[in-house]
Coordinates of C-alpha atoms in Angstrom, one line a residue:
M1 CA -6.9 3.3 -21.0
T2 CA -8.2 2.5 -24.4
V3 CA -6.0 0.6 -26.9
T4 CA -6.8 -1.5 -29.9
I5 CA -5.5 -5.1 -30.0
E6 CA -3.5 -4.1 -33.0
A7 CA -1.8 -1.3 -31.1
L8 CA -1.3 -3.6 -28.2
A9 CA 0.7 -5.9 -30.4
A10 CA 2.8 -3.0 -31.7
L11 CA 3.6 -1.7 -28.2
T12 CA 4.5 -5.1 -26.7
G13 CA 5.9 -6.9 -29.7
A14 CA 3.2 -9.6 -29.5
R15 CA 2.0 -11.8 -32.3
L16 CA -1.7 -12.2 -32.5
V17 CA -3.3 -15.6 -32.8
A18 CA -6.7 -17.3 -32.3
A19 CA -9.0 -14.5 -33.2
G20 CA -12.5 -16.0 -33.4
P21 CA -14.0 -16.8 -36.8
D22 CA -16.8 -14.3 -36.5
R23 CA -14.4 -11.5 -35.4
P24 CA -12.3 -11.0 -38.5
H25 CA -11.4 -7.5 -37.4
A26 CA -10.4 -8.4 -33.9
P27 CA -7.1 -6.5 -34.1
Q28 CA -9.2 -3.2 -34.4
A29 CA -11.2 -4.1 -31.3
S30 CA -10.7 -1.7 -28.3
L31 CA -9.5 -2.8 -24.9
R32 CA -10.6 -0.6 -22.1
R33 CA -9.3 -2.3 -19.0
V34 CA -6.3 -4.4 -18.0
V35 CA -6.6 -7.1 -15.3
V36 CA -4.2 -9.7 -13.9
D37 CA -7.0 -11.6 -12.0
S38 CA -9.5 -13.5 -14.1
R39 CA -12.2 -12.7 -11.5
A40 CA -11.8 -9.0 -12.3
A41 CA -12.2 -9.5 -16.1
C42 CA -15.1 -7.7 -17.8
A43 CA -16.2 -6.9 -21.3
D44 CA -13.5 -5.5 -23.6
S45 CA -10.7 -6.2 -21.0
L46 CA -7.2 -7.4 -21.5
F47 CA -6.2 -10.3 -19.2
V48 CA -2.5 -10.6 -18.4
A49 CA -1.6 -14.2 -17.7
L50 CA 1.1 -14.1 -15.0
A51 CA 2.8 -17.1 -13.5
G52 CA 3.0 -16.8 -9.7
S53 CA 4.2 -19.0 -6.9
R54 CA 0.7 -20.3 -6.2
A55 CA -1.1 -20.1 -9.5
D56 CA -0.5 -19.6 -13.2
G57 CA -2.8 -17.2 -15.0
H58 CA -2.6 -19.3 -18.1
D59 CA -4.8 -21.8 -16.3
F60 CA -7.5 -19.3 -15.9
L61 CA -7.9 -18.1 -19.5
A62 CA -11.3 -19.6 -19.9
D63 CA -12.6 -17.8 -16.7
A64 CA -11.3 -14.5 -18.0
F65 CA -12.7 -14.9 -21.5
A66 CA -16.1 -16.1 -20.1
A67 CA -16.2 -12.9 -18.0
G68 CA -15.8 -10.9 -21.2
A69 CA -12.0 -10.4 -21.7
A70 CA -11.4 -9.8 -25.4
A71 CA -7.7 -10.7 -25.4
A72 CA -5.0 -12.1 -23.2
L73 CA -1.2 -11.6 -23.0
V74 CA 0.3 -15.1 -22.8
A75 CA 3.9 -16.3 -22.5
D76 CA 5.6 -17.7 -25.5
R77 CA 6.9 -20.5 -23.3
Q78 CA 3.4 -21.5 -22.5
W79 CA 2.4 -21.2 -26.1
Q80 CA 5.2 -23.6 -27.1
A81 CA 4.1 -26.1 -24.4
R82 CA 0.4 -26.0 -24.9
G83 CA -0.5 -23.8 -27.7
A84 CA -3.2 -26.0 -29.2
A85 CA -5.1 -26.0 -25.8
L86 CA -4.8 -22.3 -25.3
Q87 CA -5.9 -21.6 -28.9
A88 CA -8.9 -23.8 -28.4
V89 CA -10.0 -21.8 -25.3
A90 CA -9.6 -18.5 -27.2
R91 CA -11.6 -19.7 -30.2
R92 CA -14.3 -21.0 -28.0
Y93 CA -14.8 -17.5 -26.6
R94 CA -14.0 -15.7 -29.8
A95 CA -11.0 -14.0 -28.1
T96 CA -7.5 -13.2 -29.1
L97 CA -4.2 -14.3 -27.7
A98 CA -1.3 -11.9 -27.8
V99 CA 1.9 -14.1 -27.4
V100 CA 4.9 -12.3 -25.9
D101 CA 8.2 -13.4 -24.3
D102 CA 7.2 -12.2 -20.9
P103 CA 3.7 -11.0 -20.1
L104 CA 4.9 -8.9 -17.1
Q105 CA 7.4 -7.0 -19.2
A106 CA 4.7 -6.6 -21.9
L107 CA 2.5 -5.1 -19.2
H108 CA 5.3 -2.7 -18.2
R109 CA 5.8 -1.6 -21.8
L110 CA 2.0 -0.9 -22.2
A111 CA 2.0 1.1 -18.9
E112 CA 5.0 3.1 -19.9
A113 CA 3.5 4.0 -23.3
H114 CA 0.2 5.0 -21.6
R115 CA 2.1 7.1 -19.0
S116 CA 4.2 8.8 -21.6
Q117 CA 1.0 10.2 -23.2
S118 CA -0.3 11.6 -19.9
E119 CA 0.0 15.2 -18.9
A120 CA -0.7 14.5 -15.3
E121 CA 2.0 15.7 -12.8
R122 CA 3.0 12.6 -10.9
V123 CA 4.0 12.3 -7.2
A124 CA 5.5 9.1 -6.0
V125 CA 5.1 8.1 -2.3
T126 CA 7.3 5.4 -0.7
G127 CA 8.6 4.5 2.7
S128 CA 8.6 1.7 5.3
S129 CA 5.4 2.8 6.9
G130 CA 2.8 5.5 6.4
K131 CA 3.0 5.5 2.6
T132 CA -0.6 4.4 1.9
T133 CA -2.1 6.9 4.4
T134 CA 0.1 9.7 3.2
R135 CA -0.8 8.9 -0.4
R136 CA -4.4 9.1 0.5
I137 CA -4.1 12.3 2.4
L138 CA -2.2 14.0 -0.4
A139 CA -4.6 12.8 -3.0
S140 CA -7.5 14.1 -0.9
I141 CA -5.9 17.5 -0.8
L142 CA -5.0 17.7 -4.5
K143 CA -8.6 16.6 -5.4
Q144 CA -9.8 19.9 -3.9
C145 CA -8.1 21.9 -6.6
A146 CA -7.5 19.7 -9.7
P147 CA -8.7 16.4 -11.2
T148 CA -6.4 13.9 -9.4
Y149 CA -5.9 10.2 -9.9
E150 CA -5.1 7.7 -7.2
A151 CA -5.4 3.9 -7.6
E152 CA -8.6 2.3 -6.4
R153 CA -6.5 -0.3 -4.6
N154 CA -3.1 -0.6 -3.0
Y155 CA -1.3 -0.9 -6.4
N156 CA 2.4 -0.4 -5.5
S157 CA 4.4 -3.3 -6.8
V158 CA 5.9 -4.4 -10.1
I159 CA 2.5 -5.8 -10.9
G160 CA 0.3 -3.2 -9.2
L161 CA 2.0 0.0 -10.3
P162 CA 1.5 -0.7 -14.1
L163 CA -2.2 -1.2 -13.4
A164 CA -2.2 2.1 -11.5
L165 CA -0.6 3.9 -14.3
L166 CA -3.0 2.5 -16.8
G167 CA -5.8 4.0 -14.8
I168 CA -4.7 7.6 -15.4
E169 CA -7.1 9.4 -17.7
P170 CA -6.6 12.4 -20.0
R171 CA -8.7 14.5 -17.7
H172 CA -6.3 14.0 -14.7
R173 CA -4.0 16.9 -14.0
M174 CA -2.3 15.2 -11.0
A175 CA -1.6 11.6 -10.0
V176 CA -0.4 10.3 -6.7
L177 CA 1.3 6.9 -7.0
E178 CA 2.5 4.5 -4.2
L179 CA 5.8 2.6 -4.6
G180 CA 6.5 -0.4 -2.4
I181 CA 9.6 -2.7 -2.6
D182 CA 10.3 -6.3 -1.6
Y183 CA 13.8 -6.9 -3.1
R184 CA 16.9 -5.1 -4.1
G185 CA 16.7 -3.3 -7.4
E186 CA 12.9 -3.1 -7.4
M187 CA 12.8 0.6 -6.8
D188 CA 14.7 1.3 -10.0
V189 CA 12.1 -0.8 -11.9
L190 CA 9.2 1.2 -10.2
G191 CA 11.0 4.5 -10.7
R192 CA 11.4 3.9 -14.4
L193 CA 7.7 2.9 -14.7
A194 CA 6.3 5.9 -12.7
A195 CA 8.8 8.5 -14.0
P196 CA 7.6 10.8 -11.1
H197 CA 7.9 14.6 -11.2
H198 CA 8.2 14.6 -7.4
A199 CA 8.9 11.9 -4.8
L200 CA 8.2 11.6 -1.1
I201 CA 9.9 9.2 1.4
T202 CA 7.7 8.9 4.5
A203 CA 10.0 6.9 6.9
I204 CA 12.8 4.4 7.0
G205 CA 11.9 1.5 9.3
T206 CA 12.6 -2.2 9.7
A207 CA 9.9 -3.7 7.5
H208 CA 11.3 -6.2 4.9
L209 CA 14.5 -6.7 6.8
A210 CA 14.5 -10.3 5.4
A211 CA 15.3 -8.9 2.0
F212 CA 17.4 -5.8 2.9
E213 CA 19.4 -6.9 6.1
S214 CA 19.6 -3.4 7.6
R215 CA 17.9 0.0 7.8
A216 CA 20.8 1.5 5.9
T217 CA 20.2 -0.9 3.1
I218 CA 16.5 -0.1 3.2
A219 CA 17.2 3.6 3.1
A220 CA 19.6 3.3 0.1
E221 CA 16.9 1.3 -1.8
K222 CA 14.1 3.6 -1.0
A223 CA 16.2 6.6 -2.0
R224 CA 16.7 5.1 -5.5
V225 CA 13.3 6.7 -6.4
L226 CA 15.0 10.1 -6.2
A227 CA 17.3 9.1 -9.1
H228 CA 14.3 9.1 -11.4
L229 CA 13.2 12.7 -10.8
P230 CA 13.5 15.3 -13.6
R231 CA 15.0 18.7 -13.4
G232 CA 12.7 21.0 -11.5
G233 CA 11.4 18.1 -9.4
H234 CA 11.3 17.9 -5.6
A235 CA 12.5 15.2 -3.2
F236 CA 10.7 15.2 0.1
V237 CA 12.3 13.5 3.1
P238 CA 11.5 13.5 6.8
E239 CA 13.6 15.8 9.0
S240 CA 14.3 13.1 11.5
E241 CA 15.6 10.4 9.1
E242 CA 19.4 10.7 9.6
L243 CA 20.0 7.8 7.3
L244 CA 18.6 9.9 4.5
I245 CA 19.8 13.3 5.6
R246 CA 23.4 12.2 6.1
S247 CA 23.7 9.8 3.2
R248 CA 24.6 10.7 -0.4
L249 CA 21.2 10.8 -2.0
P250 CA 21.0 10.1 -5.7
L251 CA 19.6 13.5 -6.6
P252 CA 19.7 14.5 -10.3
P253 CA 20.8 18.0 -11.2
E254 CA 18.3 20.8 -10.3
V255 CA 16.1 18.6 -8.0
A256 CA 15.2 20.4 -4.8
L257 CA 15.6 18.6 -1.4
V258 CA 12.7 19.5 0.9
R259 CA 12.4 18.3 4.5
F260 CA 9.2 17.9 6.4
G261 CA 8.2 17.4 10.0
P262 CA 7.3 19.3 13.2
T263 CA 10.2 21.8 12.9
T264 CA 10.5 22.1 9.1
T265 CA 7.0 22.0 7.8
K266 CA 6.3 25.7 7.4
G267 CA 3.4 27.1 9.4
Y268 CA 3.0 24.1 11.7
E269 CA 2.0 25.2 15.2
G270 CA 1.4 21.9 17.0
S271 CA -1.5 19.5 17.4
E272 CA -3.7 18.0 20.1
S273 CA -4.9 14.4 20.3
L274 CA -8.7 13.8 20.3
G275 CA -8.2 10.1 21.1
F276 CA -10.1 7.9 18.7
D277 CA -11.6 11.0 17.1
G278 CA -8.2 12.0 15.6
S279 CA -6.3 15.2 16.1
T280 CA -6.6 18.9 15.9
I281 CA -3.8 20.3 13.8
H282 CA -2.8 23.9 14.0
W283 CA -1.3 25.1 10.8
E284 CA -1.0 28.6 9.2
G285 CA -3.5 29.9 11.8
L286 CA -6.0 27.3 10.9
Q287 CA -7.5 24.6 13.2
I288 CA -7.8 21.4 11.1
H289 CA -9.6 18.3 12.3
F290 CA -7.8 15.2 11.1
P291 CA -10.0 12.1 11.6
L292 CA -7.3 9.4 12.0
F293 CA -5.9 8.8 15.4
G294 CA -2.3 8.8 16.6
N295 CA 0.8 11.0 16.4
H296 CA 2.2 8.8 13.6
N297 CA -0.7 9.9 11.4
V298 CA 0.0 13.5 12.3
A299 CA 3.5 13.0 10.8
N300 CA 1.8 11.7 7.6
V301 CA -0.3 14.9 7.5
L302 CA 2.8 17.1 7.7
A303 CA 4.3 15.2 4.8
A304 CA 1.2 15.8 2.7
I305 CA 1.0 19.4 3.7
T306 CA 4.6 20.0 2.7
V307 CA 4.1 18.5 -0.7
A308 CA 0.9 20.3 -1.3
T309 CA 2.3 23.7 -0.4
T310 CA 5.3 23.2 -2.5
L311 CA 3.0 22.4 -5.5
G312 CA 1.1 25.7 -4.8
V313 CA -2.1 24.3 -3.2
S314 CA -4.0 26.9 -1.2
A315 CA -4.3 26.6 2.6
A316 CA -8.1 26.4 2.3
A317 CA -7.9 23.4 -0.1
I318 CA -5.4 21.7 2.2
K319 CA -7.7 22.1 5.1
R320 CA -10.6 20.7 3.1
G321 CA -8.6 17.7 1.9
I322 CA -7.3 16.8 5.3
E323 CA -10.8 17.0 6.9
A324 CA -12.3 14.9 4.1
M325 CA -10.1 11.9 5.0
E326 CA -11.8 8.7 6.2
A327 CA -10.3 5.5 7.6
V328 CA -10.3 2.4 5.5
A329 CA -10.7 -1.1 6.7
G330 CA -7.6 -2.4 8.5
R331 CA -5.8 1.0 8.7
S332 CA -6.4 3.1 11.8
Q333 CA -10.0 2.0 11.6
V334 CA -12.1 2.6 14.7
I335 CA -15.3 0.6 14.9
R336 CA -17.6 1.7 17.7
G337 CA -20.4 -0.2 19.4
R338 CA -20.6 -2.0 22.7
L339 CA -16.9 -2.6 22.1
T340 CA -14.4 -0.2 20.6
I341 CA -12.5 -2.2 18.0
V342 CA -9.3 -0.7 16.6
N343 CA -8.8 -2.5 13.4
D344 CA -5.2 -1.8 12.4
A345 CA -4.5 -5.3 11.1
Y346 CA -3.6 -4.5 7.5
N347 CA 0.1 -4.6 8.3
A348 CA 2.6 -4.4 11.1
N349 CA 6.3 -3.8 11.8
P350 CA 8.1 -2.8 15.0
E351 CA 7.6 0.9 14.4
S352 CA 3.9 0.7 13.7
M353 CA 3.3 -1.7 16.6
A354 CA 5.0 0.7 19.0
A355 CA 3.0 3.6 17.6
A356 CA -0.4 1.8 18.1
L357 CA 0.5 0.6 21.6
T358 CA 1.8 4.0 22.7
F359 CA -1.4 5.6 21.5
L360 CA -3.5 3.3 23.6
A361 CA -1.3 3.9 26.6
D362 CA -1.8 7.6 26.4
L363 CA -5.6 7.5 26.1
P364 CA -7.3 9.3 29.0
D365 CA -9.9 7.4 30.9
R366 CA -9.3 4.5 28.5
G367 CA -11.1 1.8 30.5
R368 CA -10.2 -1.9 29.8
V369 CA -7.8 -2.4 26.9
L370 CA -7.2 -5.8 25.3
V371 CA -4.5 -6.1 22.6
V372 CA -4.5 -8.9 20.0
L373 CA -1.1 -8.9 18.3
G374 CA -0.1 -11.0 15.3
S375 CA 3.3 -11.9 13.9
M376 CA 5.4 -9.2 12.2
L377 CA 6.5 -11.0 9.0
E378 CA 9.4 -10.4 6.6
L379 CA 11.9 -9.4 9.3
G380 CA 14.5 -12.0 8.4
S381 CA 17.3 -12.5 10.9
A382 CA 15.8 -9.8 13.1
T383 CA 12.5 -11.7 13.7
Q384 CA 13.4 -13.2 17.1
A385 CA 14.9 -10.0 18.5
A386 CA 12.1 -7.7 17.2
H387 CA 9.4 -9.9 18.7
A388 CA 11.2 -10.1 22.0
A389 CA 11.7 -6.4 22.1
L390 CA 8.0 -5.9 21.5
A391 CA 7.4 -7.2 25.1
E392 CA 8.9 -4.0 26.5
V393 CA 6.5 -1.9 24.5
I394 CA 3.6 -4.0 25.6
A395 CA 4.6 -3.7 29.2
A396 CA 4.9 0.1 28.9
A397 CA 1.4 0.3 27.4
D398 CA 0.1 -1.9 30.3
P399 CA -3.0 -3.4 28.6
D400 CA -5.5 -5.5 30.7
A401 CA -4.9 -8.6 28.6
V402 CA -2.6 -9.7 25.8
F403 CA -3.3 -12.2 23.0
L404 CA -0.4 -13.2 20.8
F405 CA -1.0 -15.0 17.5
G406 CA 1.6 -16.7 15.3
A407 CA 4.8 -18.7 15.7
E408 CA 7.0 -15.6 15.7
T409 CA 5.2 -14.1 18.7
A410 CA 6.4 -16.9 20.9
A411 CA 9.5 -14.7 21.6
T412 CA 7.2 -12.0 22.8
A413 CA 5.4 -14.3 25.1
H414 CA 8.6 -15.6 26.6
A415 CA 10.0 -12.1 27.1
L416 CA 6.8 -11.0 28.8
Q417 CA 6.9 -13.9 31.1
A418 CA 10.6 -13.3 31.9
S419 CA 9.9 -9.6 32.7
G420 CA 7.3 -10.4 35.3
F421 CA 4.5 -8.8 33.3
G422 CA 1.4 -9.3 35.6
R423 CA -1.5 -9.2 33.1
P424 CA -3.0 -12.3 31.4
V425 CA -1.1 -13.4 28.3
L426 CA -2.2 -16.0 25.8
W427 CA 0.0 -17.2 23.0
T428 CA -1.3 -19.5 20.3
T429 CA -0.8 -20.5 16.6
F430 CA -4.4 -21.7 16.3
Y431 CA -6.9 -19.1 15.1
A432 CA -9.9 -21.0 16.6
E433 CA -8.2 -20.9 20.0
L434 CA -7.4 -17.2 19.7
E435 CA -11.0 -16.3 18.7
A436 CA -12.6 -18.3 21.5
A437 CA -10.2 -16.8 24.1
V438 CA -10.8 -13.2 22.9
I439 CA -14.5 -13.5 22.7
E440 CA -14.6 -15.0 26.2
S441 CA -12.6 -12.2 27.6
V442 CA -14.2 -9.1 26.2
R443 CA -17.1 -7.3 27.9
A444 CA -19.1 -4.2 27.1
G445 CA -17.0 -1.0 27.1
D446 CA -13.7 -2.6 26.3
T447 CA -11.3 -1.4 23.7
V448 CA -9.7 -4.1 21.5
L449 CA -6.7 -3.5 19.3
L450 CA -6.1 -5.8 16.3
K451 CA -2.6 -5.4 15.0
G452 CA -0.4 -7.8 12.9
S453 CA 1.0 -8.4 9.5
R454 CA -1.5 -9.0 6.7
G455 CA -0.4 -12.6 6.4
V456 CA -1.9 -13.5 9.8
A457 CA -5.3 -12.0 8.9
L458 CA -6.3 -10.7 12.3
D459 CA -9.1 -8.8 10.7
R460 CA -11.0 -12.1 10.9
L461 CA -11.8 -11.2 14.4
V462 CA -13.8 -8.1 13.6
A463 CA -17.1 -9.8 12.8
P464 CA -17.0 -12.2 15.8
L465 CA -16.2 -9.2 18.1
Q466 CA -19.0 -7.2 16.7
A467 CA -21.3 -10.1 17.3
A468 CA -20.0 -10.7 20.8

């Protein structure tokens, strides 16, 4: 993205103040990057000062300007309350303030204006689980045949998605965007921003039940992305999601509904697990090595294949893209050494917990398996029941030891005890106690699974385990 400060003001309705005395032509200066974190500011960047629950970006203007930001979007409310102080900071760094009613809405207008000028064909990916992996697989495939954009980070929210859109360059012919929701009505905001040509829903699970109350409500909210598709677009939904298949989807006229999965993805001939080395996928007479482990990831591959074939990508390019995939930290990441560490701690919900534990249970000659499971957050009134039900899945997997971390997992510990589960179980809310117990228990050749919601940060255990 490149925009002058003057054009920024026109697009967002901002009034410009505090240009430095030695920059009389600051409105013609070009901004080449947009950031919402002062630590990410750089030369010729625009800092968007957002007020969050923990911090207010207006308190970090000096940090952003010192790092090179040339301008900042600031709220009129803050300008009215402490305009003199904000102006003094801007003048000290010869920067410009762009005062708007709402910096987030101004960011949205800027992103929409940039997106409207792009010729890239946009695919939106959403779902309760698998959306990030599916987005990455699809982008890897599309990159084999056309310049394709995907965000460098997991930008899928009302703050992140605009930043992702602003990263699309004129050279890009395709763009794969991720859409995640935390509250009702958010999908319509994201859909308007992304204006996708095609949309994929990976799965409907129980993540975020605190905000949506039921899977049916989650399905209805996820499906809202389809309402933003244009004529000639495609809506991709999993063949097994009855909540989507039987519900009245908000499909605009002349949008094709395409199902994907083991029986509906054309050319799929089955797969074999290679354990931690991934899977061999048989498709259209090809043998494709997919490096990420688990049947749940094979489902993500089928979603990406279905989208890619619908968009006209060749079988050879699809094979290359799938085989080029690599695990990222915290998502189906296998770290080998004296221990095998399965770092899947980026996020967790009942469905993904079950998938990870089932995978471990099915490993041939698996040796000793220790599972370290953290709380599943944002489940609302279903929290107690979901964590209690997890005990049955753990028992079926029969790990050699279980370590439970977080207040919510107390229900899991109680249920395991009541079931007569015979393996060692530790429950704690203290990280130091957890780390000490895990390190004391592991020995060479063990497999250790780390799985929990991002908020409990089980990835902290990776370095101590590697050093153990």
